[in-house]
């Protein structure tokens, strides 16, 4: 159903957007043998199982549950993309290497992973939602609020154990809001 002001999200649109933010792929940091790619379901991955990325499966994937596997660094990368608004920056562990005299031996300049081409109204809506999580009075991230700087973010609950009986709470965000 797609009434005026209501949006229908398809499994393809969700997995494409997640891919633009780097979910389901290694970030490219200099730990190739340690870093994991995680997993973002796609319509194709569900078709191989004789199912469809729709209904409850789509709802679970949209909130990062079900088959979605993401590393903390991927979540940070996504938040950095929302904060920037125009692109997803490529994470880097080291800015530069200096010798004992302070001379720069090697420099690792910032680079972008993917360009984001959002409609301003859509980006503003996402940012407003992140604002309300922390600053909206009763939001799940209200404990991150402080009087020094406006923080925005998203809380979540991840499955911790293989039998899915234990969970871990997390928070990701950015500051300042503006």
XYZ file of C-alpha atoms in Angstrom:
178
model
C 0.000 0.000 0.000
C 1.429 3.369 -0.987
C -0.851 6.200 0.109
C 0.320 9.821 -0.223
C 3.044 10.489 2.342
C 3.698 6.765 2.852
C 6.652 4.934 1.409
C 6.974 1.336 0.345
C 10.461 -0.023 0.899
C 11.542 -3.026 -1.110
C 14.200 -5.535 -0.177
C 16.234 -4.346 -3.136
C 16.120 -0.701 -2.052
C 17.107 -1.622 1.511
C 20.046 -3.821 0.494
C 21.234 -1.257 -2.073
C 21.224 1.541 0.521
C 22.980 -0.693 3.061
C 25.633 -1.499 0.464
C 26.175 2.207 -0.237
C 26.966 2.616 3.462
C 29.350 -0.359 3.360
C 27.328 -3.037 5.124
C 28.183 -6.558 4.020
C 31.671 -5.529 2.874
C 35.003 -5.075 4.601
C 35.822 -1.437 5.292
C 39.343 -1.789 3.907
C 41.236 -0.933 7.076
C 44.757 -2.319 7.229
C 43.733 -5.509 9.044
C 42.659 -7.721 6.117
C 43.139 -11.020 7.953
C 41.145 -9.898 10.983
C 38.380 -7.699 9.606
C 35.049 -9.359 8.811
C 32.668 -8.346 6.044
C 29.475 -8.992 7.965
C 26.345 -9.823 5.992
C 23.485 -7.825 4.524
C 20.697 -9.923 3.024
C 19.639 -9.178 -0.531
C 16.670 -10.243 -2.636
C 19.091 -12.579 -4.434
C 20.244 -14.255 -1.208
C 16.614 -14.909 -0.278
C 15.721 -16.122 -3.785
C 18.469 -18.767 -3.493
C 16.630 -20.078 -0.426
C 13.300 -20.055 -2.251
C 12.007 -17.075 -0.274
C 11.721 -13.310 -0.626
C 13.207 -10.394 1.283
C 9.803 -9.020 2.198
C 7.328 -8.932 5.054
C 8.820 -9.921 8.403
C 12.222 -10.701 6.868
C 12.393 -7.179 5.436
C 11.225 -5.622 8.721
C 13.928 -7.518 10.641
C 16.643 -6.540 8.156
C 15.523 -2.891 8.240
C 16.234 -2.706 11.979
C 19.480 -4.673 11.748
C 18.136 -7.970 13.093
C 17.599 -11.377 11.527
C 20.444 -12.271 9.211
C 22.112 -8.842 9.294
C 25.666 -8.986 10.624
C 27.544 -5.705 11.070
C 30.804 -4.809 12.735
C 31.072 -1.797 15.050
C 33.372 -0.173 12.481
C 30.730 -0.572 9.754
C 28.163 1.110 12.011
C 30.627 3.968 12.693
C 31.267 4.278 8.952
C 27.525 4.577 8.342
C 27.152 7.240 11.053
C 30.041 9.198 9.540
C 28.254 9.070 6.184
C 25.038 10.416 7.683
C 26.978 13.140 9.512
C 28.777 14.190 6.307
C 25.694 13.775 4.152
C 27.530 13.643 0.834
C 29.739 10.560 1.090
C 30.849 7.673 3.293
C 34.423 8.226 4.452
C 36.826 5.289 4.320
C 37.978 4.457 7.854
C 41.666 4.731 8.626
C 43.513 3.631 11.721
C 46.545 5.855 11.270
C 46.643 9.474 10.104
C 50.418 9.634 9.677
C 53.696 8.103 10.763
C 56.429 10.420 12.079
C 60.065 9.770 12.881
C 61.637 10.760 16.227
C 62.294 14.273 14.888
C 58.655 14.807 13.969
C 59.227 14.471 10.220
C 56.299 12.836 8.462
C 57.488 9.518 7.065
C 54.158 8.366 5.700
C 50.786 10.094 5.400
C 47.401 8.437 4.980
C 45.057 11.096 3.579
C 41.306 10.833 4.049
C 39.370 9.231 1.232
C 35.762 8.432 0.470
C 34.261 5.001 0.108
C 30.987 5.852 -1.637
C 29.153 8.969 -2.723
C 25.699 9.471 -1.242
C 23.129 11.262 -3.340
C 20.319 11.890 -0.897
C 17.420 14.238 -1.275
C 17.968 16.919 1.378
C 14.535 16.282 2.904
C 15.341 12.569 3.354
C 18.732 13.236 4.939
C 17.150 15.851 7.213
C 14.496 13.310 8.290
C 17.157 10.738 9.220
C 19.180 13.336 11.111
C 16.059 14.547 12.923
C 15.298 10.971 13.973
C 18.835 10.574 15.328
C 18.381 13.857 17.192
C 15.143 12.680 18.801
C 16.695 9.381 19.952
C 18.980 11.373 22.270
C 17.219 14.707 22.754
C 13.536 13.950 22.229
C 12.486 13.391 25.814
C 12.185 9.697 26.497
C 14.247 8.514 23.531
C 16.223 5.304 23.953
C 19.504 7.260 23.812
C 18.523 9.966 26.311
C 21.423 9.067 28.618
C 23.881 10.314 25.964
C 22.461 13.827 26.200
C 24.578 16.448 27.933
C 24.719 20.219 28.346
C 28.038 20.724 26.506
C 27.361 19.589 22.962
C 24.357 18.208 21.081
C 24.878 14.504 20.414
C 22.677 12.493 18.057
C 22.571 8.748 17.641
C 20.909 5.389 17.448
C 20.600 2.641 20.009
C 20.324 -1.020 19.219
C 20.288 -4.510 20.604
C 22.504 -7.167 19.102
C 22.270 -10.916 19.508
C 25.344 -11.995 21.451
C 25.227 -15.780 21.696
C 24.716 -18.487 19.112
C 21.444 -19.564 20.720
C 20.271 -15.925 20.631
C 19.503 -15.933 24.344
C 21.924 -13.145 25.246
C 21.980 -9.623 23.921
C 24.288 -6.635 23.898
C 23.107 -3.032 23.862
C 24.980 -0.513 21.731
C 24.930 3.156 20.825
C 26.370 4.863 17.753
C 26.187 8.526 16.988
C 28.019 11.697 16.171
C 28.561 15.185 17.482
C 28.002 18.005 17.114
C 24.529 17.684 15.637
C 25.050 20.597 13.241
